PDB file of C-alpha atoms in Angstrom:
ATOM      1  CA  UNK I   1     -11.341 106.106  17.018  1.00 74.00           C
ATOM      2  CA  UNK I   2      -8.503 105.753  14.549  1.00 84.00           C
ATOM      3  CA  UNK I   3      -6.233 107.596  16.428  1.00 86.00           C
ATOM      4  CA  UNK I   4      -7.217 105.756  19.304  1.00 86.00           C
ATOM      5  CA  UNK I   5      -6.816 102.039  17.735  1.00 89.00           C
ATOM      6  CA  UNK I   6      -3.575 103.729  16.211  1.00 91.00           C
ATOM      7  CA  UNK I   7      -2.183 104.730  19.524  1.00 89.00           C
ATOM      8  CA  UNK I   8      -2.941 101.374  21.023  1.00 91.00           C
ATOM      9  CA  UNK I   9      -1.394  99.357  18.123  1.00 92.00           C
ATOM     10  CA  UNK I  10       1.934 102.145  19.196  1.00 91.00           C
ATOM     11  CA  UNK I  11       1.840 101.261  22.496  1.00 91.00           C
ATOM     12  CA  UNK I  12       1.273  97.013  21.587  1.00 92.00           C
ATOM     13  CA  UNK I  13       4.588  97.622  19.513  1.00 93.00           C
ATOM     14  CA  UNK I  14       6.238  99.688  22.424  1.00 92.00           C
ATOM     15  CA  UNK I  15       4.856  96.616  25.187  1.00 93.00           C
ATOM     16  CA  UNK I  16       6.448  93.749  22.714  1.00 93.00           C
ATOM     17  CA  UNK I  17       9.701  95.430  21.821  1.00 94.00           C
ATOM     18  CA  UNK I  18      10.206  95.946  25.938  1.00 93.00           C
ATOM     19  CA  UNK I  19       9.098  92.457  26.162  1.00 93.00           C
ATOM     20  CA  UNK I  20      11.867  91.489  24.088  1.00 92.00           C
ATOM     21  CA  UNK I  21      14.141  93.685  25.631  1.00 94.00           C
ATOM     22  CA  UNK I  22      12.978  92.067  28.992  1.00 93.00           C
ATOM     23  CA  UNK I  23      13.526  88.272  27.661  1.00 93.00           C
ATOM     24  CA  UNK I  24      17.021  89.056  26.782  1.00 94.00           C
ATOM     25  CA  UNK I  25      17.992  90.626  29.329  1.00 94.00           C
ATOM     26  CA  UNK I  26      16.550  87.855  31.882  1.00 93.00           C
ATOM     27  CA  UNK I  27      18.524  85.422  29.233  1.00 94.00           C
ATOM     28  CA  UNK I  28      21.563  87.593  29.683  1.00 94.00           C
ATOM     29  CA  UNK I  29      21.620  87.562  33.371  1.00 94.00           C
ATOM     30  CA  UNK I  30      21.140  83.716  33.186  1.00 94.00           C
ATOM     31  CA  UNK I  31      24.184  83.782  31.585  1.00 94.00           C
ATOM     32  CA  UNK I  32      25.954  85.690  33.944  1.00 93.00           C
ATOM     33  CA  UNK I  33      25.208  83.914  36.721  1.00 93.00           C
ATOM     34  CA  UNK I  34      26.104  80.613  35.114  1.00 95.00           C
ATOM     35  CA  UNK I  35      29.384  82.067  34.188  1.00 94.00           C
ATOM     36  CA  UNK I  36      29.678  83.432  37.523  1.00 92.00           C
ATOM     37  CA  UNK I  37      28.942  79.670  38.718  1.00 94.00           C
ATOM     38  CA  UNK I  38      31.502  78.021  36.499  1.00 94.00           C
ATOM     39  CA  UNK I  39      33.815  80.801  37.571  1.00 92.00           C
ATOM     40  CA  UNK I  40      33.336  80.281  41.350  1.00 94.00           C
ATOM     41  CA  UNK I  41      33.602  76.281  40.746  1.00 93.00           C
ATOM     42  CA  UNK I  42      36.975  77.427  38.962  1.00 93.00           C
ATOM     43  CA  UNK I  43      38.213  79.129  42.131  1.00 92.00           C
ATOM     44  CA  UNK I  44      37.513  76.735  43.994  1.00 92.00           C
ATOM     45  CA  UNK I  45      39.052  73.917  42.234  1.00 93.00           C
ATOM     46  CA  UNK I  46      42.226  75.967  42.025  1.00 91.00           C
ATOM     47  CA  UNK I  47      42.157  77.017  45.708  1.00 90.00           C
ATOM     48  CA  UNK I  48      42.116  72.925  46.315  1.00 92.00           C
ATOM     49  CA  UNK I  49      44.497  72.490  44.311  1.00 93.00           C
ATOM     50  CA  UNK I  50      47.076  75.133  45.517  1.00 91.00           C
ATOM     51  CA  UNK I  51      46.154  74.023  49.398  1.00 91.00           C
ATOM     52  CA  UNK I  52      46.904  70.240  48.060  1.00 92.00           C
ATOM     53  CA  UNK I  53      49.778  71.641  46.513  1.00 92.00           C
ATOM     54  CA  UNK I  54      51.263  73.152  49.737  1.00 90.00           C
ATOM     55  CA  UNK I  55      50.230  70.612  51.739  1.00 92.00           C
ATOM     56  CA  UNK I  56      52.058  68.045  50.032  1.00 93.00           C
ATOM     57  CA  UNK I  57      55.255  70.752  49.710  1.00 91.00           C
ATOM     58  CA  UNK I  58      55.172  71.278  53.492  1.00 91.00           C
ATOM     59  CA  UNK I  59      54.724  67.451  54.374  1.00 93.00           C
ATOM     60  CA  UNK I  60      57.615  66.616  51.634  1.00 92.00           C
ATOM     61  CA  UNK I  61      59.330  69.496  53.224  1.00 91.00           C
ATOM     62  CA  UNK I  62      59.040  68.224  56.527  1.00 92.00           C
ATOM     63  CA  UNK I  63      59.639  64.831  55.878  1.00 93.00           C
ATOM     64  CA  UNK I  64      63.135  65.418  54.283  1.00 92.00           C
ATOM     65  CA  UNK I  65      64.319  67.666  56.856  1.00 91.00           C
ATOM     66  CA  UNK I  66      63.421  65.153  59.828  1.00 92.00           C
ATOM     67  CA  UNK I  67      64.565  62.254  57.571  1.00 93.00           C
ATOM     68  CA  UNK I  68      68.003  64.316  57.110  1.00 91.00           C
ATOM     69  CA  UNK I  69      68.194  65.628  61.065  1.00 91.00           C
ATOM     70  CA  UNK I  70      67.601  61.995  62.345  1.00 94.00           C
ATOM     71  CA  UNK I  71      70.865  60.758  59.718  1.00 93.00           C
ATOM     72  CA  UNK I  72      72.819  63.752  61.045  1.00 92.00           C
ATOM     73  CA  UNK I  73      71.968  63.149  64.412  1.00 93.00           C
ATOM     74  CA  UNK I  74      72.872  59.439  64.275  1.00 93.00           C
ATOM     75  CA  UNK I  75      75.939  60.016  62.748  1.00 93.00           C
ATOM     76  CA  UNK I  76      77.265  62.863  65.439  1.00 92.00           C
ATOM     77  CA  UNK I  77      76.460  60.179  68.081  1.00 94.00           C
ATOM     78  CA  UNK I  78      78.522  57.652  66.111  1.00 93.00           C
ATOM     79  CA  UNK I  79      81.236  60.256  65.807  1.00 92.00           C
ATOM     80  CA  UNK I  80      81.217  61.417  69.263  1.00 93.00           C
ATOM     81  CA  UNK I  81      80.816  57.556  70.480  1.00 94.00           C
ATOM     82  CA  UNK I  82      84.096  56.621  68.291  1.00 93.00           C
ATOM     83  CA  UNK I  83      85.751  60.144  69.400  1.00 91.00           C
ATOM     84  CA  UNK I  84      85.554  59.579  73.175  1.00 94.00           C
ATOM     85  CA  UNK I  85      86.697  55.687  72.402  1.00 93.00           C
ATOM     86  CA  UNK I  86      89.483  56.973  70.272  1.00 92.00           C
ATOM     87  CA  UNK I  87      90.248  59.214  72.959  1.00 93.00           C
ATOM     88  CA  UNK I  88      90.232  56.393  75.809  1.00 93.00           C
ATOM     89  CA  UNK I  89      92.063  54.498  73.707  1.00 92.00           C
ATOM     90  CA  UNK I  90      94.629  58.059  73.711  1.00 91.00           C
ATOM     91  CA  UNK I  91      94.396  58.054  77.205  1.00 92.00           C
ATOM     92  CA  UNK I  92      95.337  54.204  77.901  1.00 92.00           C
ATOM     93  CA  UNK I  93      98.213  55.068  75.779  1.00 88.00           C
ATOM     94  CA  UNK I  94      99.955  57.708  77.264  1.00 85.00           C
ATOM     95  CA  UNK I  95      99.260  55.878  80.973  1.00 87.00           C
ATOM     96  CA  UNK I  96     101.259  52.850  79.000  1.00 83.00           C
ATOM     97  CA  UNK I  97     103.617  55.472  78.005  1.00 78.00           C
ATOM     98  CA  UNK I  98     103.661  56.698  81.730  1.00 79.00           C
ATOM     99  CA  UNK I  99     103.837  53.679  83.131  1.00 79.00           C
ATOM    100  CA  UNK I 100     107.026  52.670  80.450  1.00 71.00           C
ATOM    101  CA  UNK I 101     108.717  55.423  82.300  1.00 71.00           C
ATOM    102  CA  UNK I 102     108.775  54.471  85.083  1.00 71.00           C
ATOM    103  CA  UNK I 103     110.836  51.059  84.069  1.00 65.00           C
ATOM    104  CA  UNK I 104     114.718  51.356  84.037  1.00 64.00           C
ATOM    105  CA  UNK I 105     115.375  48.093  84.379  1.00 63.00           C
ATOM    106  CA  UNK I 106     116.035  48.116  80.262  1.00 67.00           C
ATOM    107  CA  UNK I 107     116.413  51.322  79.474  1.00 71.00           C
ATOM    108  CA  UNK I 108     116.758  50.662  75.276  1.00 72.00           C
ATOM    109  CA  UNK I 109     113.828  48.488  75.601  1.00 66.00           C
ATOM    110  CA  UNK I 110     112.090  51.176  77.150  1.00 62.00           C
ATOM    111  CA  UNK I 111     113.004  53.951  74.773  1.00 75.00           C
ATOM    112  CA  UNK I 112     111.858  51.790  71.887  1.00 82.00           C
ATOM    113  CA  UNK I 113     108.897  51.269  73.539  1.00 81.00           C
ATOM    114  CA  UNK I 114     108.329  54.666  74.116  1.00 84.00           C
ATOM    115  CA  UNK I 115     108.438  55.424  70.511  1.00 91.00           C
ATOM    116  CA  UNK I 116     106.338  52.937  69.506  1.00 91.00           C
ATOM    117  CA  UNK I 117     103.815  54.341  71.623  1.00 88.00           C
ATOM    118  CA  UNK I 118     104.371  58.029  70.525  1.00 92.00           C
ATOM    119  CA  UNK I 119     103.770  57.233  67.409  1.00 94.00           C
ATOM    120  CA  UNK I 120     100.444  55.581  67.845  1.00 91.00           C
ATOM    121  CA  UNK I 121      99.370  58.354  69.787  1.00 90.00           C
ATOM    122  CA  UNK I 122     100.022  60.516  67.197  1.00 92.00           C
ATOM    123  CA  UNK I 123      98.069  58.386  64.892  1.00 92.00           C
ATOM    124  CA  UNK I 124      95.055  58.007  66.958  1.00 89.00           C
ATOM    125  CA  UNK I 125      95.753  61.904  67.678  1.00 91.00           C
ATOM    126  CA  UNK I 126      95.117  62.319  63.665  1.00 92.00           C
ATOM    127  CA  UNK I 127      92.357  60.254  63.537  1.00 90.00           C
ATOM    128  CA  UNK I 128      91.101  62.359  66.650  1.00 89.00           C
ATOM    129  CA  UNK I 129      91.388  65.267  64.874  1.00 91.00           C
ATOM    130  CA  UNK I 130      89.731  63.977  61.472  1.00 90.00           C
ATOM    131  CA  UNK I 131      86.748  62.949  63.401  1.00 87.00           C
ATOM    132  CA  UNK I 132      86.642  65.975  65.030  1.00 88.00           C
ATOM    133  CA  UNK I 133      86.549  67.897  61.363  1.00 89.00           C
ATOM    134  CA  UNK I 134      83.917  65.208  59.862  1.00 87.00           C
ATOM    135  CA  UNK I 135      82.062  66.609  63.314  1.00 85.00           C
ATOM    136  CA  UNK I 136      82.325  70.085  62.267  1.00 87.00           C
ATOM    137  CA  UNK I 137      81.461  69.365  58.696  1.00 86.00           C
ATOM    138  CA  UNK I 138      78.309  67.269  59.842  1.00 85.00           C
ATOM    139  CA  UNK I 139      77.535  70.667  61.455  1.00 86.00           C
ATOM    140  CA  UNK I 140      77.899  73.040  58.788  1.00 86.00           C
ATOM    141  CA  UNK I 141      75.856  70.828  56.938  1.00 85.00           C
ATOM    142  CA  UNK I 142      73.058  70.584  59.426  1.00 84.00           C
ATOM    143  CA  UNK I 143      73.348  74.531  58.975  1.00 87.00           C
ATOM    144  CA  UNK I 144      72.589  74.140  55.534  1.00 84.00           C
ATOM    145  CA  UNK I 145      69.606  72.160  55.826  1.00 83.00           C
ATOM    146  CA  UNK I 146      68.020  74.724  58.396  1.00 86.00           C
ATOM    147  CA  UNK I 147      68.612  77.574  56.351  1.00 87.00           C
ATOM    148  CA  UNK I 148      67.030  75.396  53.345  1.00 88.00           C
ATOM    149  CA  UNK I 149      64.140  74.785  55.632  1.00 86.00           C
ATOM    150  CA  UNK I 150      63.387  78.301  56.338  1.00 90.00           C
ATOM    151  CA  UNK I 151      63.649  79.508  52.744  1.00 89.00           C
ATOM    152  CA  UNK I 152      61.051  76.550  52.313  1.00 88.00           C
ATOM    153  CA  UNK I 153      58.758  78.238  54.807  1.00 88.00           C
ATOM    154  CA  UNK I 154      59.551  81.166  53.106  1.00 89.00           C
ATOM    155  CA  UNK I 155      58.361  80.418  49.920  1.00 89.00           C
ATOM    156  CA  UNK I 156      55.432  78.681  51.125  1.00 87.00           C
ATOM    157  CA  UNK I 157      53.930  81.542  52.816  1.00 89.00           C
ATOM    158  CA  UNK I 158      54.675  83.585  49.798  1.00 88.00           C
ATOM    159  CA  UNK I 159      52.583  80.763  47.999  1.00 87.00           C
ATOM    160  CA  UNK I 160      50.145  80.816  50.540  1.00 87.00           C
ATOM    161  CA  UNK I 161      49.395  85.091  50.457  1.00 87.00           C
ATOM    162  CA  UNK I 162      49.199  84.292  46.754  1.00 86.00           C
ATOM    163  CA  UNK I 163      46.716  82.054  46.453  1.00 85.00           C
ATOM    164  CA  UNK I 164      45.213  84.222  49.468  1.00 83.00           C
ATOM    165  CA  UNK I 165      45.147  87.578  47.211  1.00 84.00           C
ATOM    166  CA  UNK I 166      44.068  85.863  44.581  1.00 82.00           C
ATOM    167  CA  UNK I 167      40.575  84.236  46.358  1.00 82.00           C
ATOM    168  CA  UNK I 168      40.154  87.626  47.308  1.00 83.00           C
ATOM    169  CA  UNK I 169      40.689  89.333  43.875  1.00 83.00           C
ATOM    170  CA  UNK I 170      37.717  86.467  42.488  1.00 79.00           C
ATOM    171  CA  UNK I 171      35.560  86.822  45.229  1.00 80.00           C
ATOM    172  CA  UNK I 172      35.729  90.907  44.610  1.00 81.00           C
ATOM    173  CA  UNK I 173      35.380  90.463  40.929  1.00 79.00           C
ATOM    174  CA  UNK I 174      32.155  88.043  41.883  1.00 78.00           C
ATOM    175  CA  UNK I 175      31.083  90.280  44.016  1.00 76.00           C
ATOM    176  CA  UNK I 176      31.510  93.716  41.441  1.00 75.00           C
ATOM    177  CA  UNK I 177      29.834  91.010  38.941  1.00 75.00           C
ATOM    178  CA  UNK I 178      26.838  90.206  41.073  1.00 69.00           C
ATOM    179  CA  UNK I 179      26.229  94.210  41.334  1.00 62.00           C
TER     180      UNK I 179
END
């Protein structure tokens, strides 16, 4: 009977040490899953965050480049509109030049004329020509912005694959956690 009340007070000991054994680890895999919680809560603050993030890089993106292809875009039609009137005005010159040669009645009054006239052509010729390079500049510069743009995009999908490996990195580790 001794042995017996012995072996039962053994095996009491043994059932409240794996009790306790039990109780912690039940409180240890509370833990865990609160920490897996907070982390998941974490990741998903950050993944809103980083969307936000691009969102409002793309939009700002987007916004400057239209804002900066409407300005260019005015300002070639300004150029070309002043170009072809510069070049009217060209034209209406050298017909007054034509026309000047036609006259012999004074022929020093026509010669004086005549290089009066050349010279204004030449002038509006220059100013022809600088319009024509503000043109070309407007252009290269429009370049510019479109290569901007597409290192933008760029950039942003790079961002974007990030933030993409990343949600896929936590979600493994919550998954190799949850195991």
């Amino acid at each position: 009977r001794n042995s017996l009340s012995a072996e039962v007070n053994d095996l009491r000991s043994q059932l409240t040490v794996a009790n306790d054994h039990l109780l912690t680890m039940q409180q240890n895999q509370r833990a865990q899953q609160h920490e897996d919680e907070v982390n998941k809560q974490r990741v998903g603050a950050l993944i809103t965050y980083f969307e936000g993030m691009l969102t409002q890089e793309v939009a700002d993106s987007n916004a400057t480049i239209t804002s900066v292809y409407e300005k260019m875009k005015g300002f070639r039609t300004r150029m070309l509109s002043e170009l072809q009137r510069e070049k009217r005005h060209a034209s209406s010159l050298q017909e007054r030049l034509d026309s000047l040669k036609n006259i012999t009645n004074d022929h020093q009054r026509l010669l004086e004329e005549t290089n009066q006239l050349r010279k204004r052509l030449t002038t509006e010729e220059a100013k022809a020509q600088s319009i024509q390079t503000r043109l070309d500049d407007t252009s290269s510069q429009l370049s510019g912005c479109q290569l901007k743009l597409k290192e933008t995009e760029i950039r942003l999908r790079s961002m974007e694959e990030n933030s993409n490996e990343a949600a896929a990195s936590l979600q493994q580790n919550s998954i190799d956690m949850e195991r």
